[in-house]
């Protein structure tokens, strides 16, 4: 029994020894195999020589005749005229007509190259050219890390593909992602445009560029600036954020984000946008805009306002939607739904507006009455009409025309067509109103103030008359075919009646309050626009801006899809070949 235990003990010792011996031997064999795998193999050495003074411990190989020296290392073929191989350190230096090929993906040529078989790192110098399926990179010095499959240069480099020439002071190429990262003074030259950027990522599969830092794209008829953006260099369309701006079709477009499509001659802007007309010096603001070059038009919505200069004073035009059309010398501004205008001495409201900048005419148009028009009282119908305030004067009618003198840039004249009404509060009475109604009104501005107005056809007047002591003489209530009014400091100074006037001057006590207002007259003081901020209503001021989609950490979906589809095709093709084998 005792001997059996002793035998088991010796057996365990021998087993552990043998296990340790073979494990060590296996590890040594494995290490030797790994070293053998890392070894740079000589495919063709050509002429062999040694120079222990210049290259101690190294072997020199040179081509024999036309055949170059050739090495092979883990999927890479290296050819050159002369090579110095350090077998101990597993490094090679290649001179003259160097070719460094990795499978069918990379072709690198240079005058000189160093390659470390242990780290799989290559350094190429002088007349370097790196070629893959889509692009060719030329530079003075190039570093290539086969482990990460990245190549980079820190001196000036040029990349060419089917459409573009790209240059930069520094650059890096990611082979697996088919992506170039260009740093410092980046430039893309295309037959149609030039792109400059501080930093740019470029995907060779799709020819898509992502810009970082100050960047400009300059085409024949456009210029883009941004500090973050995306551009499809092949199809000339892009998306830009951060201080973005487009100079396009005699306009400057600013916004939190901009989109541009050269092929469709289209641009759009989102959030805090501003479109400047460089010819007419007009500005349009809002939160969404579309620019169509072929139609020569701009459409703006979301707190939209157009600002135009009239005699060193701005006129503000607001509507739910603004549209600007026409060539620079024939611009037309149209405003739709909830239109309001403001100038320091003039304001108004209407359903829509038409402003012809060539003629200087602004037309305020009322809201359509609709199918129930016949059932509406005259006072209700007047609420559908546009309204204009000039000083204390309220003027309404079916349509109102303001005509500007395009040479002096001053208000020239006024037309109110159909159902014209001029109304103002009497300054001395508590609740009195001076009123004039007729078919049409024609007025004249002098130095931007309404000075004279003629009202024609079926005119009616209610007018409070005072003596020089500002004592009420009576209330004049008259009718005639035509009247002429003159204004002083925006107040009615004098009224002249033409063609068989009929009327009575009533003592105040003899004219009941309900008879002191003409038929259908409505005082719209609560709608008056007293500042440029009043052109916006509560909905405009509380509008919620859309969230801008940034261009952070770009993922080129098109490039990824391209590679996935390519892999599927290759897998499918490989499977079919396997099926054909016996």
XYZ file of C-alpha atoms in Angstrom:
582
model
C 0.000 0.000 0.000
C 2.825 2.307 0.894
C 4.674 1.498 -2.366
C 1.530 2.234 -4.402
C 1.246 5.745 -2.921
C 4.906 6.331 -3.668
C 4.430 5.205 -7.268
C 1.504 7.628 -7.685
C 3.602 10.433 -6.309
C 6.468 9.791 -8.778
C 3.974 9.480 -11.617
C 2.495 12.922 -10.814
C 5.957 14.454 -10.724
C 6.877 12.941 -14.080
C 3.530 14.027 -15.613
C 3.932 17.634 -14.474
C 7.502 17.696 -15.799
C 6.510 16.338 -19.181
C 3.505 18.726 -19.398
C 5.703 21.707 -18.566
C 8.370 20.571 -21.050
C 5.995 20.131 -23.964
C 4.135 23.381 -23.124
C 7.421 25.272 -23.183
C 8.451 23.500 -26.350
C 5.082 24.302 -27.937
C 5.390 27.974 -26.933
C 8.887 28.101 -28.371
C 7.674 26.518 -31.593
C 4.762 28.952 -31.704
C 7.115 31.886 -31.103
C 9.387 30.669 -33.869
C 6.376 30.325 -36.181
C 5.245 33.868 -35.347
C 8.754 35.143 -36.021
C 8.737 33.260 -39.292
C 5.371 34.835 -40.196
C 6.695 38.309 -39.416
C 9.811 37.748 -41.457
C 10.254 39.733 -44.661
C 10.658 37.164 -47.428
C 13.001 37.598 -50.363
C 11.184 36.718 -53.580
C 13.967 37.830 -55.919
C 17.291 39.070 -54.612
C 19.047 39.800 -57.894
C 22.668 40.699 -57.240
C 23.892 40.242 -53.657
C 26.618 42.262 -51.913
C 27.789 43.457 -48.494
C 29.173 46.769 -47.229
C 30.043 46.436 -43.543
C 31.318 50.003 -43.418
C 28.183 51.637 -44.718
C 25.634 48.942 -43.831
C 27.147 46.765 -41.074
C 25.346 43.452 -40.617
C 22.978 44.133 -43.502
C 22.542 42.581 -46.937
C 22.459 44.577 -50.163
C 20.394 43.425 -53.123
C 20.269 45.083 -56.539
C 18.309 44.315 -59.660
C 19.770 42.150 -62.379
C 18.915 43.451 -65.784
C 15.291 44.515 -66.057
C 14.042 42.461 -63.119
C 13.845 44.382 -59.865
C 14.525 43.140 -56.362
C 11.287 41.825 -54.829
C 10.165 41.166 -51.242
C 6.949 39.763 -49.800
C 5.483 40.376 -46.360
C 2.008 39.411 -45.195
C 0.104 40.490 -48.284
C 2.480 43.250 -49.371
C 4.762 43.072 -52.407
C 7.769 45.383 -52.549
C 9.860 46.027 -55.663
C 12.875 48.328 -56.034
C 16.183 48.758 -57.879
C 18.344 48.447 -54.748
C 17.452 47.177 -51.275
C 19.261 47.013 -47.934
C 17.819 44.245 -45.746
C 18.427 43.919 -42.015
C 17.226 40.387 -41.361
C 17.923 40.579 -37.641
C 15.695 43.650 -37.153
C 13.364 42.545 -39.959
C 13.638 45.890 -41.750
C 14.269 46.844 -45.343
C 15.283 50.035 -47.075
C 14.353 50.344 -50.741
C 15.939 52.692 -53.311
C 14.935 53.620 -56.848
C 11.630 53.024 -58.633
C 10.055 51.672 -55.469
C 6.689 49.930 -55.725
C 4.773 48.947 -52.603
C 1.528 47.073 -53.309
C -1.013 45.809 -50.804
C -3.293 43.321 -52.546
C -5.430 45.021 -55.157
C -6.323 47.986 -52.933
C -3.149 50.052 -52.677
C -0.356 50.914 -55.093
C 2.412 53.107 -53.674
C 5.373 54.390 -55.690
C 8.345 56.431 -54.476
C 12.082 56.977 -54.896
C 12.817 55.700 -51.393
C 10.983 53.588 -48.810
C 11.638 52.105 -45.371
C 9.568 49.187 -44.105
C 9.539 47.543 -40.655
C 8.185 43.987 -40.810
C 7.667 43.827 -37.042
C 5.529 46.970 -36.745
C 4.213 46.769 -40.323
C 4.991 50.468 -40.724
C 6.208 52.034 -43.975
C 7.859 55.375 -44.638
C 8.045 56.591 -48.244
C 10.024 59.599 -49.406
C 10.479 61.638 -52.582
C 7.996 61.555 -55.477
C 5.492 59.514 -53.503
C 2.347 58.402 -55.299
C -0.381 56.381 -53.539
C -3.098 54.973 -55.800
C -6.290 53.089 -55.025
C -9.370 52.371 -57.108
C -10.775 55.911 -56.814
C -7.920 58.317 -56.055
C -4.243 59.099 -56.517
C -2.272 60.861 -53.776
C 1.053 62.556 -54.535
C 3.319 64.040 -51.877
C 6.954 64.290 -50.781
C 6.712 62.131 -47.666
C 4.123 59.531 -46.695
C 3.718 57.299 -43.639
C 1.669 54.104 -43.863
C 0.567 52.049 -40.837
C -0.671 48.668 -42.060
C -2.051 47.764 -38.623
C -4.554 50.612 -38.641
C -4.657 50.825 -42.434
C -3.943 54.546 -42.309
C -1.595 56.639 -44.435
C -0.670 60.218 -43.599
C 1.546 63.080 -44.704
C 2.727 66.254 -42.982
C 3.979 68.024 -46.076
C 1.998 69.350 -49.011
C -0.102 66.694 -50.750
C -2.370 66.430 -53.800
C -5.232 63.972 -54.280
C -6.919 63.457 -57.634
C -10.067 61.561 -58.496
C -12.451 61.529 -61.445
C -13.848 64.986 -60.668
C -11.640 66.858 -58.215
C -8.108 67.895 -57.356
C -7.656 68.181 -53.575
C -4.637 69.775 -51.905
C -3.643 70.352 -48.275
C -0.592 70.854 -46.082
C -1.421 67.787 -43.989
C -3.592 64.774 -44.645
C -4.566 61.291 -43.549
C -6.156 58.464 -45.533
C -8.278 55.782 -43.838
C -8.249 52.832 -46.237
C -11.096 50.838 -44.710
C -13.480 53.814 -44.624
C -12.304 55.144 -47.994
C -11.908 58.504 -46.284
C -9.369 61.322 -46.493
C -8.952 63.752 -43.618
C -7.327 66.940 -44.879
C -5.805 69.419 -42.417
C -4.502 72.949 -42.930
C -5.160 75.037 -46.028
C -7.422 72.555 -47.810
C -8.446 73.243 -51.402
C -10.694 71.352 -53.822
C -10.468 72.407 -57.447
C -13.349 71.310 -59.660
C -14.103 72.510 -63.216
C -17.277 74.129 -61.823
C -16.063 75.578 -58.507
C -13.251 75.924 -55.952
C -13.643 74.877 -52.304
C -11.321 76.155 -49.548
C -11.461 74.945 -45.949
C -9.458 74.884 -42.730
C -10.182 71.158 -42.350
C -12.114 68.711 -44.503
C -13.111 65.028 -44.536
C -13.542 63.522 -47.991
C -15.099 60.151 -48.831
C -13.739 58.754 -52.079
C -16.698 56.427 -52.720
C -19.328 59.166 -52.808
C -17.113 62.254 -53.276
C -18.807 63.798 -50.254
C -16.954 66.463 -48.257
C -17.447 67.509 -44.620
C -16.045 70.928 -43.727
C -14.734 72.093 -40.353
C -13.748 75.684 -39.631
C -13.901 78.653 -42.024
C -14.795 77.312 -45.475
C -15.806 78.813 -48.826
C -17.165 77.331 -52.033
C -16.889 79.631 -55.043
C -18.680 78.793 -58.285
C -19.325 80.772 -61.448
C -22.495 82.363 -60.053
C -22.493 81.560 -56.341
C -20.361 81.660 -53.211
C -20.927 79.743 -49.975
C -19.343 80.421 -46.580
C -19.733 78.291 -43.458
C -17.790 77.040 -40.463
C -19.414 73.608 -40.493
C -20.955 71.947 -43.504
C -21.442 69.109 -45.935
C -21.005 69.234 -49.724
C -21.632 66.666 -52.434
C -18.741 67.634 -54.700
C -20.050 65.588 -57.612
C -23.640 66.894 -57.675
C -22.950 70.393 -56.268
C -25.394 70.384 -53.390
C -24.761 70.872 -49.700
C -25.951 71.632 -46.199
C -24.265 74.328 -44.119
C -24.462 75.419 -40.480
C -22.581 77.782 -38.160
C -22.203 81.312 -39.554
C -23.369 80.082 -42.935
C -23.956 82.404 -45.878
C -24.721 82.031 -49.584
C -24.121 84.794 -52.152
C -26.485 83.809 -54.931
C -28.472 85.496 -57.687
C -27.752 89.088 -56.507
C -28.752 88.093 -52.986
C -26.950 87.323 -49.739
C -28.645 84.545 -47.753
C -27.885 84.050 -44.042
C -29.422 81.570 -41.614
C -28.781 79.049 -38.858
C -28.759 76.363 -41.544
C -28.596 76.639 -45.331
C -29.158 74.175 -48.161
C -27.896 74.693 -51.704
C -28.433 72.742 -54.932
C -26.647 74.093 -57.990
C -28.199 71.598 -60.416
C -31.731 72.627 -59.412
C -30.713 76.299 -59.015
C -32.246 76.246 -55.550
C -31.301 77.361 -52.044
C -33.158 77.322 -48.736
C -32.542 78.702 -45.248
C -33.923 77.790 -41.821
C -34.119 79.807 -38.578
C -33.034 83.421 -38.103
C -32.702 83.928 -41.819
C -31.906 87.138 -43.628
C -31.982 87.650 -47.389
C -30.317 90.856 -48.628
C -31.066 92.188 -52.109
C -27.665 93.556 -53.143
C -29.171 95.544 -56.035
C -32.201 97.157 -54.381
C -30.766 97.164 -50.838
C -33.889 95.486 -49.477
C -33.786 92.973 -46.623
C -36.171 90.115 -45.873
C -36.146 88.292 -42.536
C -37.965 85.237 -41.240
C -37.362 81.673 -40.136
C -37.704 79.795 -43.428
C -36.815 80.838 -46.977
C -36.588 79.308 -50.431
C -34.672 80.868 -53.330
C -35.346 79.799 -56.936
C -32.831 81.197 -59.396
C -34.615 80.274 -62.645
C -37.843 81.846 -61.387
C -35.871 84.737 -59.890
C -37.940 84.401 -56.735
C -37.666 84.208 -52.953
C -40.342 82.807 -50.640
C -40.185 83.482 -46.891
C -42.460 82.333 -44.059
C -42.472 82.191 -40.243
C -42.348 85.744 -38.849
C -41.545 87.042 -42.301
C -40.828 90.748 -42.808
C -39.480 92.735 -45.754
C -37.598 95.958 -45.028
C -37.187 98.533 -47.804
C -35.694 101.999 -47.690
C -37.829 105.046 -48.465
C -36.035 108.399 -48.086
C -33.719 107.263 -45.291
C -36.703 105.676 -43.536
C -37.505 101.984 -43.588
C -40.902 100.567 -44.499
C -41.643 97.189 -42.899
C -43.933 94.719 -44.670
C -45.116 91.656 -42.769
C -47.291 88.755 -43.821
C -47.729 85.082 -43.118
C -45.903 84.492 -46.409
C -43.745 86.859 -48.451
C -42.741 86.292 -52.059
C -40.230 88.365 -54.016
C -40.083 87.821 -57.772
C -38.584 89.456 -60.842
C -35.234 90.631 -62.090
C -33.306 93.190 -60.009
C -34.819 96.204 -61.805
C -38.311 94.669 -61.832
C -38.687 93.299 -58.292
C -42.197 92.618 -57.015
C -42.947 91.897 -53.348
C -46.133 90.009 -52.542
C -47.430 89.446 -49.021
C -50.242 87.072 -48.105
C -52.527 86.680 -45.068
C -52.427 89.016 -42.100
C -50.443 91.722 -43.883
C -49.191 94.699 -41.868
C -46.966 97.586 -42.925
C -45.175 100.163 -40.811
C -43.270 103.367 -41.475
C -42.604 106.079 -38.909
C -45.374 108.278 -40.350
C -47.557 105.598 -41.947
C -48.959 102.147 -41.167
C -51.588 99.798 -42.502
C -53.272 96.399 -42.574
C -54.673 94.234 -45.347
C -55.274 90.650 -46.388
C -52.617 90.790 -49.112
C -50.144 93.244 -50.620
C -48.488 93.857 -53.990
C -45.391 96.097 -54.171
C -43.948 96.822 -57.618
C -40.508 98.300 -56.963
C -40.125 99.329 -60.609
C -43.122 101.691 -60.435
C -42.970 102.311 -56.685
C -46.631 101.309 -56.209
C -47.791 99.482 -53.073
C -51.263 97.974 -53.328
C -53.147 96.898 -50.185
C -55.877 94.387 -51.018
C -58.825 93.438 -48.827
C -59.984 90.022 -47.755
C -62.535 88.317 -50.059
C -66.043 88.590 -48.625
C -66.901 84.976 -49.388
C -70.281 83.381 -50.153
C -72.102 85.201 -47.321
C -71.282 88.681 -48.602
C -74.919 89.667 -49.167
C -75.811 88.999 -45.538
C -73.091 91.291 -44.189
C -73.848 94.820 -43.053
C -71.791 97.653 -44.557
C -69.878 98.110 -41.289
C -69.006 94.400 -41.331
C -67.882 94.585 -44.942
C -65.575 97.482 -44.142
C -63.696 95.247 -41.675
C -62.661 93.120 -44.666
C -61.164 96.199 -46.332
C -57.533 97.277 -46.011
C -56.896 100.147 -43.619
C -54.208 102.839 -43.684
C -53.214 105.252 -40.927
C -51.427 108.499 -41.748
C -51.013 110.515 -38.598
C -54.460 110.616 -36.950
C -56.209 109.779 -40.226
C -57.774 106.381 -40.766
C -58.409 105.542 -44.429
C -60.123 102.462 -45.816
C -61.479 101.198 -49.121
C -61.741 98.055 -51.222
C -58.119 98.590 -52.306
C -55.496 101.162 -51.351
C -52.607 102.225 -53.589
C -49.540 104.022 -52.235
C -47.286 105.417 -54.965
C -43.650 106.229 -54.218
C -41.446 108.486 -56.305
C -38.682 106.072 -57.299
C -36.259 108.927 -57.992
C -36.676 110.797 -54.703
C -37.677 107.669 -52.719
C -40.491 109.667 -51.116
C -44.207 108.979 -50.869
C -45.858 110.691 -53.813
C -49.575 109.929 -53.960
C -52.452 107.833 -52.651
C -55.419 106.104 -54.286
C -58.340 104.501 -52.481
C -60.622 102.741 -54.934
C -64.262 101.870 -54.133
C -65.897 102.583 -50.757
C -63.300 105.202 -49.816
C -63.429 106.426 -46.220
C -61.321 109.021 -44.393
C -61.905 109.348 -40.675
C -60.195 111.104 -37.780
C -60.999 111.871 -34.188
C -62.029 115.457 -33.617
C -59.343 116.875 -31.353
C -61.631 119.180 -29.355
C -64.761 117.125 -28.772
C -64.998 114.125 -26.481
C -66.343 111.575 -28.940
C -66.630 113.361 -32.274
C -65.240 112.113 -35.594
C -64.595 113.959 -38.830
C -65.661 111.637 -41.655
C -65.612 111.671 -45.437
C -66.899 108.853 -47.632
C -67.157 108.512 -51.399
C -66.446 106.142 -54.216
C -62.748 106.948 -54.756
C -60.050 109.059 -53.097
C -56.958 110.571 -54.721
C -54.368 112.119 -52.395
C -51.019 113.862 -52.681
C -48.044 113.610 -50.303
C -45.562 116.426 -49.831
C -42.440 115.551 -47.842
C -44.091 112.256 -46.863
C -47.139 114.008 -45.347
C -50.639 113.810 -46.816
C -51.434 117.403 -47.832
C -54.284 117.231 -50.355
C -57.042 114.709 -51.106
C -59.958 114.653 -53.569
C -62.933 112.399 -52.893
C -65.234 111.844 -55.863
C -68.688 110.416 -56.541
C -71.403 110.139 -53.918
C -69.415 111.927 -51.262
C -70.740 112.437 -47.761
C -69.193 114.515 -44.990
C -69.521 114.933 -41.247
C -67.200 117.711 -40.110
C -66.864 119.572 -36.792
C -66.478 123.314 -37.416
C -64.761 125.740 -35.003
C -64.093 129.466 -34.900
C -60.701 131.039 -34.269
C -61.273 130.685 -30.525
C -61.692 126.924 -30.966
C -65.375 127.197 -30.106
C -67.652 124.724 -31.829
C -69.794 126.443 -34.452
C -71.641 123.319 -35.449
C -71.455 119.963 -37.166
C -71.467 120.104 -40.958
C -73.292 117.195 -42.556
C -73.284 117.439 -46.358
C -73.387 115.506 -49.638
C -72.066 116.385 -53.102
C -70.329 114.941 -56.152
C -66.778 115.860 -55.172
C -64.873 117.414 -52.310
C -61.309 118.597 -51.814
C -59.547 118.376 -48.452
C -56.337 120.056 -47.334
C -54.343 118.906 -44.318
C -52.123 120.750 -41.869
C -50.054 118.744 -39.393
C -52.049 115.676 -40.474
C -55.357 117.292 -39.408
C -58.121 118.252 -41.850
C -57.619 121.997 -42.286
C -60.226 122.831 -44.914
C -62.920 121.126 -47.004
C -64.140 122.495 -50.329
C -67.369 121.200 -51.876
C -67.906 120.971 -55.658
C -70.951 120.406 -57.872
C -74.225 121.156 -56.104
C -73.420 120.471 -52.504
C -76.328 119.886 -50.148
C -75.921 120.057 -46.422
C -76.716 121.577 -43.078
C -74.557 122.887 -40.263
C -76.239 121.546 -37.140
C -75.830 122.931 -33.658
C -74.391 120.107 -31.563
C -77.591 119.790 -29.527
C -79.718 119.396 -32.661
C -77.808 116.445 -34.115
C -78.301 113.192 -32.174
C -75.153 111.082 -31.526
C -76.313 108.259 -33.829
C -76.726 110.795 -36.662
C -73.169 112.060 -36.278
C -71.716 108.928 -37.879
C -72.034 108.134 -41.545
C -73.452 104.821 -42.675
C -71.121 101.857 -42.198
C -68.315 103.860 -40.577
C -66.067 101.810 -38.225
C -63.282 103.310 -36.097
C -60.427 100.756 -35.959
C -58.118 102.410 -33.451
C -57.505 99.120 -31.601
C -55.891 97.735 -34.781
C -53.536 100.680 -35.233
C -49.838 99.809 -35.673
C -47.756 102.169 -33.574
C -44.287 100.621 -33.901
C -42.418 98.147 -36.064
C -42.846 95.532 -33.327
C -46.641 95.782 -33.630
C -46.559 94.177 -37.071
C -46.072 90.812 -35.328
C -48.936 89.184 -33.446
C -48.773 86.779 -30.505
C -48.402 83.709 -32.729
C -45.461 85.314 -34.539
C -43.726 86.176 -31.269
C -44.248 82.690 -29.796
C -43.218 80.723 -32.858
C -41.183 77.604 -32.077
C -38.106 77.204 -34.205
C -37.276 73.808 -35.637
C -34.250 72.023 -34.229
C -31.314 72.390 -36.572
C -29.762 69.117 -37.678
C -26.052 69.555 -37.162
C -23.181 67.998 -39.072
C -21.327 66.716 -36.001
C -19.493 63.363 -36.256
C -20.538 62.748 -39.849
C -21.565 59.261 -40.904
C -21.531 58.967 -44.660
C -24.550 56.700 -45.080
C -24.191 56.557 -48.853
C -20.578 55.385 -48.561
C -21.485 52.743 -45.972
C -24.355 51.486 -48.106
C -22.040 51.347 -51.111
C -19.546 49.191 -49.212
C -22.291 46.915 -47.814
C -23.729 46.334 -51.260
C -20.242 45.690 -52.606
C -19.595 43.084 -49.881
C -22.930 41.394 -50.604
C -22.086 41.154 -54.296
C -18.621 39.753 -53.538
C -20.071 37.190 -51.093
C -22.736 36.187 -53.583
C -20.130 35.832 -56.334
C -17.897 33.723 -54.048
C -20.814 31.456 -53.105
C -21.616 30.862 -56.756
C -17.996 29.901 -57.459
C -18.075 27.432 -54.559
C -21.257 25.874 -55.933
C -19.573 25.285 -59.293
C -16.686 23.331 -57.720
C -17.059 19.499 -57.930
